PDB file of C-alpha atoms and ligand atoms in Angstrom:
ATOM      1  CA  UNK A   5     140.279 116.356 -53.787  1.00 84.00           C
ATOM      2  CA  UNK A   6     143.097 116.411 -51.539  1.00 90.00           C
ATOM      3  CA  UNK A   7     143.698 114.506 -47.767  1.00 93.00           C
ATOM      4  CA  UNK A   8     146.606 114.851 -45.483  1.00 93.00           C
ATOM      5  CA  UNK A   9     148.162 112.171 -43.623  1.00 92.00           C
ATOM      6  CA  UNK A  10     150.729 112.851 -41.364  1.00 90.00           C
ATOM      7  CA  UNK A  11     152.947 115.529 -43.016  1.00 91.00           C
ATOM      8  CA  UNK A  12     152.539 113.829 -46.529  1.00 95.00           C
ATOM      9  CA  UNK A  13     149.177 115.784 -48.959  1.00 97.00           C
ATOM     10  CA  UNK A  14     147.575 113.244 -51.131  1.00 97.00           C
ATOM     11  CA  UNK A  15     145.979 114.644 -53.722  1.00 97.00           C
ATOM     12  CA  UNK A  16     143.746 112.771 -56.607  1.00 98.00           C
ATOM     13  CA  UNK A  17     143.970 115.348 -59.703  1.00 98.00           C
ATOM     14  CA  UNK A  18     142.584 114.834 -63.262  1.00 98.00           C
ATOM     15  CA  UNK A  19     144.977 115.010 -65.823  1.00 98.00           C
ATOM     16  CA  UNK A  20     148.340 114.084 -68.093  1.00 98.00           C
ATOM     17  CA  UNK A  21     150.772 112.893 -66.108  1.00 98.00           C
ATOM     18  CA  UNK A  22     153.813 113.794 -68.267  1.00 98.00           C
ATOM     19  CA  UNK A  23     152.790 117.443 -67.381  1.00 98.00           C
ATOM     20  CA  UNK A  24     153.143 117.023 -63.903  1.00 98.00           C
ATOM     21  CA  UNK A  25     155.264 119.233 -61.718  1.00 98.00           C
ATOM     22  CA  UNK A  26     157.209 117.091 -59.441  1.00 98.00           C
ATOM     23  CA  UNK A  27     160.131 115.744 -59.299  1.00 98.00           C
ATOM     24  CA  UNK A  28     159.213 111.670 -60.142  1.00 98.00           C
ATOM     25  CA  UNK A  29     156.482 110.404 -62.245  1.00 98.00           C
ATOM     26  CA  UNK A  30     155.635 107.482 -62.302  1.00 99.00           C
ATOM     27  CA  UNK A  31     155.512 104.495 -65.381  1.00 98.00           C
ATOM     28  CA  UNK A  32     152.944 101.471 -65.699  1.00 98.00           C
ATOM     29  CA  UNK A  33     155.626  99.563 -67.522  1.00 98.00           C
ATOM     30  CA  UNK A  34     156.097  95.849 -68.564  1.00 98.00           C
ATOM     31  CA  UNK A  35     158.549  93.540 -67.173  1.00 98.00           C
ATOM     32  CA  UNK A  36     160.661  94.105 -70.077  1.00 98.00           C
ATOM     33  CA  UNK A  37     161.045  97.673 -70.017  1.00 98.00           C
ATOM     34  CA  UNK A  38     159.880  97.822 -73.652  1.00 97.00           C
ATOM     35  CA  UNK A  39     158.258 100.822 -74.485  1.00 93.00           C
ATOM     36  CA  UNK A  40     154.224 100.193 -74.841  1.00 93.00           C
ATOM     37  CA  UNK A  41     150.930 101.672 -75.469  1.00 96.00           C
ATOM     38  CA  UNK A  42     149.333 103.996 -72.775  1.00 97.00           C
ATOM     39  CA  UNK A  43     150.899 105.817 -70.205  1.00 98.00           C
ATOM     40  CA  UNK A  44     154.121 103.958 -71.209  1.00 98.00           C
ATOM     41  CA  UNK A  45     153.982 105.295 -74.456  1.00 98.00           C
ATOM     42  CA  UNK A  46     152.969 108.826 -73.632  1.00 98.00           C
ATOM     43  CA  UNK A  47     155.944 109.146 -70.682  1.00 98.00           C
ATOM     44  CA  UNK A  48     158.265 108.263 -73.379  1.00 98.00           C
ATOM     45  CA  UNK A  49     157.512 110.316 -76.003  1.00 98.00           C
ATOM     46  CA  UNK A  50     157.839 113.529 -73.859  1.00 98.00           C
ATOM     47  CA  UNK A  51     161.041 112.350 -72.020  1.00 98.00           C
ATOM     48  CA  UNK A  52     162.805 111.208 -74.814  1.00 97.00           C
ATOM     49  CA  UNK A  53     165.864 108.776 -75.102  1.00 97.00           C
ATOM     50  CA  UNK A  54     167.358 109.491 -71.866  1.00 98.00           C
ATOM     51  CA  UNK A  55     164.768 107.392 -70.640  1.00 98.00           C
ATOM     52  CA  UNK A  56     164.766 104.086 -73.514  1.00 97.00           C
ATOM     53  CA  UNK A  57     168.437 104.599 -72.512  1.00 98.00           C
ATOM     54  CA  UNK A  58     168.403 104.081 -68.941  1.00 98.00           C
ATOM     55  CA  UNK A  59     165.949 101.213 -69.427  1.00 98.00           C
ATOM     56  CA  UNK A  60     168.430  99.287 -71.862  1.00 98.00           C
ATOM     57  CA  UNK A  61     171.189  99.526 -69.301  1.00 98.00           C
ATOM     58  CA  UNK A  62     168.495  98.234 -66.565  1.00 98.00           C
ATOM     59  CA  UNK A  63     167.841  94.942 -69.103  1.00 98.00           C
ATOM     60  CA  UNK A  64     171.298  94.282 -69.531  1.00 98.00           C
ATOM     61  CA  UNK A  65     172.377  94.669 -65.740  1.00 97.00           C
ATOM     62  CA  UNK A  66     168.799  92.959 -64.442  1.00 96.00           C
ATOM     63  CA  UNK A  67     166.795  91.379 -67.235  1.00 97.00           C
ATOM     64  CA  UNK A  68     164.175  93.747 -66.864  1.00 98.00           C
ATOM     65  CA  UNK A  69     161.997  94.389 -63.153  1.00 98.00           C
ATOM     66  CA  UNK A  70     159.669  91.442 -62.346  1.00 98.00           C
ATOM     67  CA  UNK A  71     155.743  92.203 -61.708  1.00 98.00           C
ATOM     68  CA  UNK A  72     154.893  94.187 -58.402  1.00 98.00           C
ATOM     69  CA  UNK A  73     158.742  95.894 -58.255  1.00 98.00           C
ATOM     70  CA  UNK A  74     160.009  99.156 -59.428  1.00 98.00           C
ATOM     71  CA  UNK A  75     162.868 100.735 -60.933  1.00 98.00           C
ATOM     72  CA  UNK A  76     164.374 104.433 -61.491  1.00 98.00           C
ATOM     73  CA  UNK A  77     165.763 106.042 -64.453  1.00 98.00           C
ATOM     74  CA  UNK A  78     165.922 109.732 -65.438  1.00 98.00           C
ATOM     75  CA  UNK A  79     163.130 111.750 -66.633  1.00 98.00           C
ATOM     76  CA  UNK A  80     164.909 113.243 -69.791  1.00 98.00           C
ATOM     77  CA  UNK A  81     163.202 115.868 -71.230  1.00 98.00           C
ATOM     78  CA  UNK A  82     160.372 115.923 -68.796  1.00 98.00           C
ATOM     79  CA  UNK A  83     159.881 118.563 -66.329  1.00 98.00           C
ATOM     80  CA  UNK A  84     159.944 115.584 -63.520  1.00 98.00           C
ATOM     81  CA  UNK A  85     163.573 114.825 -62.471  1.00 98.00           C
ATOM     82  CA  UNK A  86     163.048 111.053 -62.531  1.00 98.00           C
ATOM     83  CA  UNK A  87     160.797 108.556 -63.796  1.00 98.00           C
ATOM     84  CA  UNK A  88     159.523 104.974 -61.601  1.00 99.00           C
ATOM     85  CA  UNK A  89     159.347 102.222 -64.005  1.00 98.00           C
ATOM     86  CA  UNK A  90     156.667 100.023 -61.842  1.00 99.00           C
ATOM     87  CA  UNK A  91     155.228  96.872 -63.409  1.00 98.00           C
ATOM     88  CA  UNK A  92     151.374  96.331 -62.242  1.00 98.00           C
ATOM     89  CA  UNK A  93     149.559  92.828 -62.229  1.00 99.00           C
ATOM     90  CA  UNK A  94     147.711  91.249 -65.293  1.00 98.00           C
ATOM     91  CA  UNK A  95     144.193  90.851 -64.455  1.00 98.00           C
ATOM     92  CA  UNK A  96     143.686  87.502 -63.880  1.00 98.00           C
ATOM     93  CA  UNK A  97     140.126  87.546 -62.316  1.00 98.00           C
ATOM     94  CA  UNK A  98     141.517  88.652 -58.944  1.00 98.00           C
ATOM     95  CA  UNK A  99     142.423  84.807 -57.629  1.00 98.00           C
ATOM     96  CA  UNK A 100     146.358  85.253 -58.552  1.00 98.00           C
ATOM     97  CA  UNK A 101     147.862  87.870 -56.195  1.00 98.00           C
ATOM     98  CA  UNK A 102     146.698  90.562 -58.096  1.00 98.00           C
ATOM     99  CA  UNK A 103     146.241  92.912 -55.316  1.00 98.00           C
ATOM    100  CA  UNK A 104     149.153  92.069 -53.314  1.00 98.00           C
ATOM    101  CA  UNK A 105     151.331  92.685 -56.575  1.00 98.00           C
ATOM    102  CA  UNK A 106     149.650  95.909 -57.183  1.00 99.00           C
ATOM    103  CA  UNK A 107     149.872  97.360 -53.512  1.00 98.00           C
ATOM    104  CA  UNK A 108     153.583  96.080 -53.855  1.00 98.00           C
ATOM    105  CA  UNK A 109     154.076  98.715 -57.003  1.00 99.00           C
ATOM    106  CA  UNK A 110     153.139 101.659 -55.008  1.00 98.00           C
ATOM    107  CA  UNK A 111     154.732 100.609 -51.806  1.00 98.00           C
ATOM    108  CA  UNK A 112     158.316  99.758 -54.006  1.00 98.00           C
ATOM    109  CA  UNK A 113     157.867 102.702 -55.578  1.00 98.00           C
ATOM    110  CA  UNK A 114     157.901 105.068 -52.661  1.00 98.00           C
ATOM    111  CA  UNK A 115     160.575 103.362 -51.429  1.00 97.00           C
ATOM    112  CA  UNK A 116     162.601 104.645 -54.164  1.00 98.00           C
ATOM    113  CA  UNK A 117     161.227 107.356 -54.462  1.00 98.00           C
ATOM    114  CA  UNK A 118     162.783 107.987 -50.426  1.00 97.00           C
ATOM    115  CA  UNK A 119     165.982 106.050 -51.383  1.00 97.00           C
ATOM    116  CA  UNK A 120     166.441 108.980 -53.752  1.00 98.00           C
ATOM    117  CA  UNK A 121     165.340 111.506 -51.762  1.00 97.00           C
ATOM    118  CA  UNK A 122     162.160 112.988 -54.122  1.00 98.00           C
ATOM    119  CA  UNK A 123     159.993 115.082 -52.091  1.00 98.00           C
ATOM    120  CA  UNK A 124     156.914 115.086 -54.764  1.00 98.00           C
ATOM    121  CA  UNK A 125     156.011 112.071 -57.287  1.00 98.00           C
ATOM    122  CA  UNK A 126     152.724 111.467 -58.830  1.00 99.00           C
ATOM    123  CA  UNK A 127     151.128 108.137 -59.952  1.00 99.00           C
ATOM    124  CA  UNK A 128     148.834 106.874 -62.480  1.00 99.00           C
ATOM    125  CA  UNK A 129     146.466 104.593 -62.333  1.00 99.00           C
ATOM    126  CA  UNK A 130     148.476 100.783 -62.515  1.00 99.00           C
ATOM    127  CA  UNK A 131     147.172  98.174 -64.545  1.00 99.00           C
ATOM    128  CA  UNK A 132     143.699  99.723 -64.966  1.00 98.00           C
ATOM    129  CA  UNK A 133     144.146  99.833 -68.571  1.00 98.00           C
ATOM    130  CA  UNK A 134     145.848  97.353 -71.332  1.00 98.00           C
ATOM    131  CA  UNK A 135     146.352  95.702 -67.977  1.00 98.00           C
ATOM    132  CA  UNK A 136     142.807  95.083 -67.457  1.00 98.00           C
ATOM    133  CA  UNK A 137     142.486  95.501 -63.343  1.00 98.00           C
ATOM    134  CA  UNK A 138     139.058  96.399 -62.477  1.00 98.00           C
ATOM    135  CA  UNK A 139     139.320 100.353 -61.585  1.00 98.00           C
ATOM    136  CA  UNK A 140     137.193 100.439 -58.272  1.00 98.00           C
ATOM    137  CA  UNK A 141     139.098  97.630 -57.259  1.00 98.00           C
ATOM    138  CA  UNK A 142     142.411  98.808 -58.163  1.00 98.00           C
ATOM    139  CA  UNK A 143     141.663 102.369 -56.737  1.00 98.00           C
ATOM    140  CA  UNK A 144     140.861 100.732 -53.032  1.00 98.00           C
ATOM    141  CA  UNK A 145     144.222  98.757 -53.369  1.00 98.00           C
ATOM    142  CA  UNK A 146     146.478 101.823 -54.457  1.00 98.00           C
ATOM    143  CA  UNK A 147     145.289 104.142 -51.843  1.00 98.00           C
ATOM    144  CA  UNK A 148     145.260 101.728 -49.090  1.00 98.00           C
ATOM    145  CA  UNK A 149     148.749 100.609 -50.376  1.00 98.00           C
ATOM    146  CA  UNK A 150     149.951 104.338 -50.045  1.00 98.00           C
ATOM    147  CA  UNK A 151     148.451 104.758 -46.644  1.00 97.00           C
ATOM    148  CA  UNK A 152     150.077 101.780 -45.244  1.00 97.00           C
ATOM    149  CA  UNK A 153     153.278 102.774 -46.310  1.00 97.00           C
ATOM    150  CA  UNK A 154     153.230 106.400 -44.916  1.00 96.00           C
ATOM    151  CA  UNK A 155     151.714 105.291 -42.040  1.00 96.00           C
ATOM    152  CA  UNK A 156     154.978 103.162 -41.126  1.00 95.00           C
ATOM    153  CA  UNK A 157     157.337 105.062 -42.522  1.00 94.00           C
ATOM    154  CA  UNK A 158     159.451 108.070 -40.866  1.00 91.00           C
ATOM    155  CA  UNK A 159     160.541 109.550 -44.120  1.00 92.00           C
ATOM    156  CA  UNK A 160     157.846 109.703 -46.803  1.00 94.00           C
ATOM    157  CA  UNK A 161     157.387 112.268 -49.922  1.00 97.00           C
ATOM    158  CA  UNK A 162     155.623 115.441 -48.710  1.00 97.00           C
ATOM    159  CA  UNK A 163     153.928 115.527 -51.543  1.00 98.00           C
ATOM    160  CA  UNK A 164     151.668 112.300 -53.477  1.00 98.00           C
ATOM    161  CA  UNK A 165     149.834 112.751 -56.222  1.00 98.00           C
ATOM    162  CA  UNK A 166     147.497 110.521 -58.294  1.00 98.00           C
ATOM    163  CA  UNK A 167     147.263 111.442 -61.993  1.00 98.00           C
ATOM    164  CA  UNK A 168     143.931 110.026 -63.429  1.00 98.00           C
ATOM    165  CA  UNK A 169     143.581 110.694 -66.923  1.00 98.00           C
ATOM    166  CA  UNK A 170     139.653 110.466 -67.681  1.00 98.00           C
ATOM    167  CA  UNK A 171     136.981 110.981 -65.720  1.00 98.00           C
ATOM    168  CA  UNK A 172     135.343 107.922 -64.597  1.00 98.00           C
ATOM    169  CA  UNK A 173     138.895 106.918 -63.382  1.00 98.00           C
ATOM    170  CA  UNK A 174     139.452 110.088 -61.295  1.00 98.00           C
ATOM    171  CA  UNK A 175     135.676 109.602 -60.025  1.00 98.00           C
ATOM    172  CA  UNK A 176     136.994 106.109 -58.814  1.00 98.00           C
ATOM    173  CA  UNK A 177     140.062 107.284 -57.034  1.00 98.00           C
ATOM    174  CA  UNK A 178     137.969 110.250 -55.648  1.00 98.00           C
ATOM    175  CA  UNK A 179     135.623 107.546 -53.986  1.00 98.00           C
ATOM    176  CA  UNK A 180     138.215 105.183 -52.939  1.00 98.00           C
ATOM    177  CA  UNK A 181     139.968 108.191 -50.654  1.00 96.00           C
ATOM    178  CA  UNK A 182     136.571 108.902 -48.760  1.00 94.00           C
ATOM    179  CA  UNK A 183     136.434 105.011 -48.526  1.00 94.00           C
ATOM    180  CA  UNK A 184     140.328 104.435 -47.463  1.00 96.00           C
ATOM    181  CA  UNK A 185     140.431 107.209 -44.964  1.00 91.00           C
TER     182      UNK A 185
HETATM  183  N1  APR B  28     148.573 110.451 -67.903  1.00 88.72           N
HETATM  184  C1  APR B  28     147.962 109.769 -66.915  1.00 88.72           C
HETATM  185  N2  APR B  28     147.361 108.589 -67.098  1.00 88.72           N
HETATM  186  C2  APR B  28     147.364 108.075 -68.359  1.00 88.72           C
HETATM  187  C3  APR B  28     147.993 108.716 -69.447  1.00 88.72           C
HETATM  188  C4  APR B  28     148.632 109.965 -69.184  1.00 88.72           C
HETATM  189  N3  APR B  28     149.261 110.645 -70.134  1.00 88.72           N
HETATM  190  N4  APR B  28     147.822 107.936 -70.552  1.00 88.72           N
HETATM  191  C5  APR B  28     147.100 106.861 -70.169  1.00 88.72           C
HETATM  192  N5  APR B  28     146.817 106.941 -68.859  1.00 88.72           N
HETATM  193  C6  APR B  28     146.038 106.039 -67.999  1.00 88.72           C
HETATM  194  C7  APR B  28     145.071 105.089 -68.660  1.00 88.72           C
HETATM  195  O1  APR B  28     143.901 105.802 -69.036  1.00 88.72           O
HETATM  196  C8  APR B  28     144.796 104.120 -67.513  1.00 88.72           C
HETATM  197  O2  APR B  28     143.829 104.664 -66.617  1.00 88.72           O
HETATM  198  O3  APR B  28     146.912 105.162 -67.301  1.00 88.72           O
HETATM  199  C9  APR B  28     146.152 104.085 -66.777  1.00 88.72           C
HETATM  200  C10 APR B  28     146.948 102.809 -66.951  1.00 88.72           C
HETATM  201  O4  APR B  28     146.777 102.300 -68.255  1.00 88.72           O
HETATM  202  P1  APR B  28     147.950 101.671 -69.117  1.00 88.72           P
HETATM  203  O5  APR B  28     148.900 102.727 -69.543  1.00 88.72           O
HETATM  204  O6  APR B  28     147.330 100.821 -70.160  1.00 88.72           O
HETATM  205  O7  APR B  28     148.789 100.738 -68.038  1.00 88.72           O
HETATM  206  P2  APR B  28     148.541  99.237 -67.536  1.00 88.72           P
HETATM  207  O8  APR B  28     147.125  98.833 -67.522  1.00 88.72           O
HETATM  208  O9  APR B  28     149.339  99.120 -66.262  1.00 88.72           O
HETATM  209  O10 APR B  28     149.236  98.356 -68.664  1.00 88.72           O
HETATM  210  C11 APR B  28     150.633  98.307 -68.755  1.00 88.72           C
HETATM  211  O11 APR B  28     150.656  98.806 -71.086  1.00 88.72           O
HETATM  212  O12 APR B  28     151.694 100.536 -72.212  1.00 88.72           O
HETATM  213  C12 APR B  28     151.798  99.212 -71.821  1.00 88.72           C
HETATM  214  O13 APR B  28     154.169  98.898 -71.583  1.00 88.72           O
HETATM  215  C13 APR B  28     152.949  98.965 -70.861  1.00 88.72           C
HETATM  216  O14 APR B  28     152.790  96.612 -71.194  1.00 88.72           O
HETATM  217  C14 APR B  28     152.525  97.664 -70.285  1.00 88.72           C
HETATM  218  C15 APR B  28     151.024  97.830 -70.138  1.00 88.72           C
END
């Protein structure tokens, strides 16, 4: 299912993300850059070093990228140019900024994505997994997150996708879109 706002198409698509054919992906890291589980684990193994690389000189220059931040590397062997390294909240029980950290991935991560001048990136779904955020929840936050942002912003990607890997997640984003707009 796909929406427009302003000149920016949103689309919610079921799928792998480390297929997708744009020119960022996006990463549900961990503050240490460490390679995980999950998404992590799956953009990694397709991209390659180039990516474990880039992440290792981020450490050493930064320590790593603190919860609700993002950072860039390349994409390596991927067919996306550049991966976002965003780090999503632990749930907590929704009482410890978890929503305001996890709107703050998507919104720092399209700011990036316009500091380096990427016209498409897709997203997963952040912290819905190991991370533990209620998916309904998390789905309202992200899209609301990513409307806000265009909405105030004069130079946006023209093209945003969400990459939900199974079902019941992509039924959740799917729902959150006719809620959010
Ligand atoms: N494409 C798209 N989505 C995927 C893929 C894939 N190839 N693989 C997994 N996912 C989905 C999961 O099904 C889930 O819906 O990504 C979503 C996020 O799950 P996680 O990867 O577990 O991310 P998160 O909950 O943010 O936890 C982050 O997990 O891998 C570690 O290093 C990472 O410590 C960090 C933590």
């Amino acid at each position: 299912m796909n929406k427009q706002i302003k000149q920016t198409d949103l689309e919610m698509i079921q799928g792998d993300i480390t297929k997708a054919q744009v020119d960022a992906i996006v990463n549900a890291a961990n503050s240490e850059l460490i390679g995980g589980g999950g998404v992590d684990g799956a953009i990694r193994r397709a991209g390659g070093d180039a990516i474990e690389g880039a992440c290792a000189e981020i450490r050493r220059r930064e320590g790593g990228c603190p919860t609700g931040k993002a950072v860039i590397t390349p994409g390596g062997n991927l067919h996306a140019k550049y991966v976002i390294h965003t780090v999503g909240p632990v749930w907590e029980g929704g009482n410890s900024g978890e929503a305001e950290l996890l709107a703050s991935c998507y919104k720092e991560s399209l700011r990036l994505a316009v500091e380096n001048n990427i016209q498409s990136i897709a997203f997963p779904s952040i912290s819905t997994g190991i991370y533990g955020y209620p998916t309904e929840q998390a789905a309202v936050v992200a899209l609301t997150a990513v409307k806000e942002l265009v909405l105030q912003s004069n130079t946006v990607p023209a093209t945003i996708q969400f990459i939900l890997f199974d079902e019941a997640t992509h039924a959740c984003y799917v729902d959150a879109l006719l809620t959010v707009f």
